[in-house]
Coordinates of C-alpha atoms in Angstrom, one line a residue:
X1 CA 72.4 -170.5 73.5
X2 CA 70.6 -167.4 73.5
X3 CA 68.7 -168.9 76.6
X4 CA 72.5 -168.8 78.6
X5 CA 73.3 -165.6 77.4
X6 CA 70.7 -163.8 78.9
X7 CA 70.8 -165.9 82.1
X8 CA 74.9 -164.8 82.1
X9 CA 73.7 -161.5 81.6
X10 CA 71.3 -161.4 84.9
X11 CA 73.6 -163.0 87.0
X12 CA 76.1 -160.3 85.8
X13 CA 73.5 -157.5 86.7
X14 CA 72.8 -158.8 90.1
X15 CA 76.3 -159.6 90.8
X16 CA 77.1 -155.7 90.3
X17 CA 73.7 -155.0 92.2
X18 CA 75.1 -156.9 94.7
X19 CA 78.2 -155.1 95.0
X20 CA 77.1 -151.6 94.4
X21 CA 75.1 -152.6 97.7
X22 CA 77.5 -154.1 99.7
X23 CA 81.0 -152.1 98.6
X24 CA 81.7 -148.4 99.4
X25 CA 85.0 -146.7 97.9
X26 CA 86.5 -143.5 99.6
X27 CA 89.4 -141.7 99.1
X28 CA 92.2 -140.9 101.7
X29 CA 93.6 -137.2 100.7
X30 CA 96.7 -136.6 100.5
X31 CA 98.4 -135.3 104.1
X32 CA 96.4 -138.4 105.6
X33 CA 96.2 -141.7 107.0
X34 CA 93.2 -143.9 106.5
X35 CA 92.4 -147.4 108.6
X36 CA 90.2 -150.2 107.6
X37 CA 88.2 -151.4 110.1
X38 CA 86.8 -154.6 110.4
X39 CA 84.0 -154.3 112.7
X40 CA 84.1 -158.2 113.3
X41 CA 87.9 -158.4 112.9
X42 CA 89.9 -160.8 115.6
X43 CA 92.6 -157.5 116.2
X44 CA 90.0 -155.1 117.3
X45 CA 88.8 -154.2 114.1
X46 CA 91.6 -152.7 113.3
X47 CA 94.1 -153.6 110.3
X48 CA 97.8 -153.7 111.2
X49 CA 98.5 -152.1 107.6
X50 CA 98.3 -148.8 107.9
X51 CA 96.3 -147.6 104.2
X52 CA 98.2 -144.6 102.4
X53 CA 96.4 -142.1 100.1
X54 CA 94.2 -143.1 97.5
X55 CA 90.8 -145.0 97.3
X56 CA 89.8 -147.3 99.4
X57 CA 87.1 -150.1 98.5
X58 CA 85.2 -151.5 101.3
X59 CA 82.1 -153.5 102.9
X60 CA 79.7 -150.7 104.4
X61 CA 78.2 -153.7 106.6
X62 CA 81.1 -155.1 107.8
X63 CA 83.7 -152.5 107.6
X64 CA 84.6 -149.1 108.5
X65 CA 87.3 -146.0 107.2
X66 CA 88.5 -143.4 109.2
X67 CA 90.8 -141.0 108.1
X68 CA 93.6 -139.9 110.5
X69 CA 95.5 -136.1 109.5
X70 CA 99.1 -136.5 109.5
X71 CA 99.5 -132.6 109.1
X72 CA 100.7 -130.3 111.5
X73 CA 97.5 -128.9 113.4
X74 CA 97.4 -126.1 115.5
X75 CA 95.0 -126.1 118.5
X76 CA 93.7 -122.9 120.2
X77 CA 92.9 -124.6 123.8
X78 CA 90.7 -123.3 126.8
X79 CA 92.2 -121.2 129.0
X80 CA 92.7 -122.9 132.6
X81 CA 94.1 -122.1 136.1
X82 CA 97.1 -123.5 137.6
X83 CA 98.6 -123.0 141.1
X84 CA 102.2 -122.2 141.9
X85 CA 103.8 -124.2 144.8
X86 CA 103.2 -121.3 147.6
X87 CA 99.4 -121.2 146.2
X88 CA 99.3 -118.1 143.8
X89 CA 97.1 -118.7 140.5
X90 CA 98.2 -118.5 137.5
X91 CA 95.8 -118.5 134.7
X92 CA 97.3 -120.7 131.4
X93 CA 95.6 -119.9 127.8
X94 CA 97.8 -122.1 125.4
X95 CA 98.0 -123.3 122.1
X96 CA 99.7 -125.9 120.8
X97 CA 100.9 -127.3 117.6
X98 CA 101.1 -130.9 116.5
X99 CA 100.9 -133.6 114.2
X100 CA 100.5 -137.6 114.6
X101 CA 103.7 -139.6 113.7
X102 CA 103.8 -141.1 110.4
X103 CA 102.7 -144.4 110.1
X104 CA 100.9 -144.7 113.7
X105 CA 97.1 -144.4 112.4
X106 CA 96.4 -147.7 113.7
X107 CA 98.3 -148.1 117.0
X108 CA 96.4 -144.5 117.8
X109 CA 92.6 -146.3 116.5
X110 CA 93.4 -149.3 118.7
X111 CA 93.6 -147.3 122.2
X112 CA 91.2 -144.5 121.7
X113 CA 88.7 -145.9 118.6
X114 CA 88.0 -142.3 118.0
X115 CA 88.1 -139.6 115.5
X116 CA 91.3 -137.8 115.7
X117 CA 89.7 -134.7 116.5
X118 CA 88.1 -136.0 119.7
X119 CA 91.4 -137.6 120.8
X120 CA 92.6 -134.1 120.1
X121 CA 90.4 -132.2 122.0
X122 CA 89.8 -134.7 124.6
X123 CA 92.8 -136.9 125.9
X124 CA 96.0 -134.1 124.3
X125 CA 94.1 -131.5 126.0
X126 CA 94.5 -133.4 129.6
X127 CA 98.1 -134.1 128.4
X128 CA 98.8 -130.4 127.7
X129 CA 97.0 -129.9 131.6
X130 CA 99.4 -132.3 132.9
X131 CA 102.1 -130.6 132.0
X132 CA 101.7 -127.4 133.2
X133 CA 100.1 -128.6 136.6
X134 CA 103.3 -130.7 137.4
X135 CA 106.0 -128.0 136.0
X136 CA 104.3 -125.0 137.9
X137 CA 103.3 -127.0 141.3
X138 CA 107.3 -127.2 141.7
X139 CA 108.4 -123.4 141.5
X140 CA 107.4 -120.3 143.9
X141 CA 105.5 -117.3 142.1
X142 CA 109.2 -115.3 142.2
X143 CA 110.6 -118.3 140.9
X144 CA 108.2 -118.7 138.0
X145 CA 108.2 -114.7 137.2
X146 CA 112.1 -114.6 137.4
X147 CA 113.1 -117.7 135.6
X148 CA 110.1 -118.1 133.3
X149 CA 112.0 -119.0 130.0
X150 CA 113.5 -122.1 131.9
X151 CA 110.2 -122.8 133.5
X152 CA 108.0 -123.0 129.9
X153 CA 110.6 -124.9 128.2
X154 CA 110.3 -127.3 131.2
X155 CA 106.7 -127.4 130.6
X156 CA 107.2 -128.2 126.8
X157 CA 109.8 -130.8 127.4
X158 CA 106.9 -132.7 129.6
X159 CA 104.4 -132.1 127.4
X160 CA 106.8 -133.2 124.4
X161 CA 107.7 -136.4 126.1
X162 CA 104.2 -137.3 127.2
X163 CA 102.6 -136.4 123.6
X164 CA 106.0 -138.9 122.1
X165 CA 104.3 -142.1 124.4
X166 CA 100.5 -141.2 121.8
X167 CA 102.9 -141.0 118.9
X168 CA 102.0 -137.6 118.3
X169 CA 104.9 -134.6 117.8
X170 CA 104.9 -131.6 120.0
X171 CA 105.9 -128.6 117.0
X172 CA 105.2 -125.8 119.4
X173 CA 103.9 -125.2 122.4
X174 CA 102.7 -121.1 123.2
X175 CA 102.0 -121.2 127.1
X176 CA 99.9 -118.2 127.3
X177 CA 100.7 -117.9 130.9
X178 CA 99.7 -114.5 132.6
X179 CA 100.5 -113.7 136.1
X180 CA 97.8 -113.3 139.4
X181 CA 96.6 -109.6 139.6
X182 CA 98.2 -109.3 142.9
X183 CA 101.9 -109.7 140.9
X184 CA 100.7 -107.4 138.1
X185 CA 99.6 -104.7 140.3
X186 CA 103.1 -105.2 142.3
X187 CA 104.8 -104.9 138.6
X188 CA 102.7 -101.8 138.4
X189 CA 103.4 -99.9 141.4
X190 CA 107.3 -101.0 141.1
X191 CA 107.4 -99.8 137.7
X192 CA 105.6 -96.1 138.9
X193 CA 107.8 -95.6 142.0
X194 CA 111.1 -96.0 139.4
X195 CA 109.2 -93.7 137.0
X196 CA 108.5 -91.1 140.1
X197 CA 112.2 -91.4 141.3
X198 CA 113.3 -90.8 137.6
X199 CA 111.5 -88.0 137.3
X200 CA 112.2 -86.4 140.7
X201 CA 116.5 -86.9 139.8
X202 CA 115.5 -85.5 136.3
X203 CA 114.0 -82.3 137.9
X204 CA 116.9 -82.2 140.6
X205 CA 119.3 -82.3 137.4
X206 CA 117.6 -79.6 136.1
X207 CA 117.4 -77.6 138.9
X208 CA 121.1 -77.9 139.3
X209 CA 121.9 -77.2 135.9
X210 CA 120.1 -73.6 136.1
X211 CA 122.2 -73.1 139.3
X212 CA 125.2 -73.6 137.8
X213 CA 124.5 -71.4 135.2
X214 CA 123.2 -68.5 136.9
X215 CA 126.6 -69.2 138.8
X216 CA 128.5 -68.8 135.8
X217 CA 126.1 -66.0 134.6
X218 CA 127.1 -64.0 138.3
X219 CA 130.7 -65.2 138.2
X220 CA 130.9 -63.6 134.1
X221 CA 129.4 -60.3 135.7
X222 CA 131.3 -60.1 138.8
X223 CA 134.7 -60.4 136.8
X224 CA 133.2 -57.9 133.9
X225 CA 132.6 -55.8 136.4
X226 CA 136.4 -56.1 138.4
X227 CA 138.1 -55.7 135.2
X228 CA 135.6 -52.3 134.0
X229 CA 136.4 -51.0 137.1
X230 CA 140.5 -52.0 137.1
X231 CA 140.3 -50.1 133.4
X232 CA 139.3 -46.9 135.0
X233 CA 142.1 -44.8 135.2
X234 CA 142.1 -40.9 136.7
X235 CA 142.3 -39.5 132.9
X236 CA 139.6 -41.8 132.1
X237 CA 137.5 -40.1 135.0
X238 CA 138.3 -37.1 134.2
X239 CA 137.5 -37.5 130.4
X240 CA 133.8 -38.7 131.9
X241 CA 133.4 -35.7 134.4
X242 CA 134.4 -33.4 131.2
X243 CA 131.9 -35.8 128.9
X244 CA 129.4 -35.2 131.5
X245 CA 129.9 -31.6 132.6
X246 CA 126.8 -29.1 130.8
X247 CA 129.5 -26.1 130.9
X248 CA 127.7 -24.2 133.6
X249 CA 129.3 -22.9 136.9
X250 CA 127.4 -22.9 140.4
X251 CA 125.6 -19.5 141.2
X252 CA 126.5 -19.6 144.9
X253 CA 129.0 -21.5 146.3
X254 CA 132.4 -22.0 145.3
X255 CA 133.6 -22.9 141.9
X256 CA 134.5 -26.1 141.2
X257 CA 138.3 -26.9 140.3
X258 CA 139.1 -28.6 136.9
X259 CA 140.9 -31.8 138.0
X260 CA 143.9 -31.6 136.4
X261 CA 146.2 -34.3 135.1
X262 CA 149.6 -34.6 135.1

């Protein structure tokens, strides 16, 4: 009895040996997708369940986890050049926010069987491309500076539509678009000539305005002077010669006669 006992007791040991050496356990966070793969499965490998959060048991030997983020991710992407249809450059530094559908871990594993980084970086980022290449190739360099609200949410509906067929979500798309020099320095110089021809009608107005008030200033003297001189009546004349007169009579000559008022 004792004998069996002990035997039960090693073939429990090396059981759990066994499986401590063939099992791994890891755990899908929360804001995740995992997928077990079976790297000898008929399907690819790939299970068609796709695993929620929690921990996952598995055979290291036969089987694989990857983890999937279902979160929305914002990607700061390489900045790239794209030409308008009549040729000009335009040079495109975008970013782009986006998350994988819910419940699409597995259909994403099957095609790429790649992290979701990579397929991030790699196969979105040709996507994101795409769209801009296509959108921008149709529309002249006035066309794209005058209208270029219509022409990025053109871009993002593309972009939205072809990211949709991966079973990803487009969030937000910042284009990042800046304009060839050649427009920026025509911008420039526009923008100076206005500022020039401001400044000359603001001198002209000023100009004008101290014109017209010297104007006013003459006109206020001239009439001030009409109406002093209207106000000078002969006994006010006299009353000044009188104010004015020191008393003294001429030597030679003759003598002066008092004006006299009647």
């Amino acid at each position: 009895m004792k004998r069996k006992i002990n035997q039960l007791c090693l073939f429990m040991l090396l059981g759990a040996a066994l499986f401590s050496t063939t099992s791994c356990s890891e755990r899908v966070d929360a804001g995740s997708e995992g997928i077990l793969v079976n790297l000898y499965g008929s399907d690819k490998g790939v299970d068609d369940v796709s695993l929620v959060t929690g921990r996952v048991w598995y055979n290291p030997f036969t089987e694989e986890v990857y983890e999937y983020p279902t979160y929305v991710q914002t990607i700061d992407y390489p900045a790239f050049t794209i030409n308008a249809k009549d040729g000009s450059e335009f040079t495109v530094d975008p970013t782009v926010s986006l998350k994988m559908v819910d419940g699409n871990a597995p259909k994403v594993f099957k095609k790429y069987r790649k992290e979701l980084k990579d397929i991030v970086n790699g196969t979105l980022f040709n996507y994101v491309k795409d769209a801009f290449r296509i959108q921008l190739n149709k529309y002249t360099t006035d066309q794209i500076v005058s209208n270029r609200d219509l022409v990025e949410k053109a871009i993002e509906a593309q972009l939205s539509k072809a990211l949709a067929k991966e079973h990803f979500h487009l969030e937000q798309l910042t284009s990042g678009l800046k304009y060839p020099s050649s427009i920026v320095e025509a911008v420039n110089q526009k923008n100076k000539a206005i500022q020039e021809a401001q400044r000359a009608l603001n001198e002209v107005a000023v100009k004008k305005a101290e014109a017209e008030k010297m104007l006013v200033q003459a006109k206020a003297e001239r009439e001030a002077n009409e109406l002093k001189t209207a106000s000078l009546t002969p006994a006010i004349l006299q009353k000044m010669w009188i104010e004015k007169w020191d008393g003294k009579l001429p030597v030679y000559g003759n003598v002066p006669q008092m004006m006299m008022v009647k």
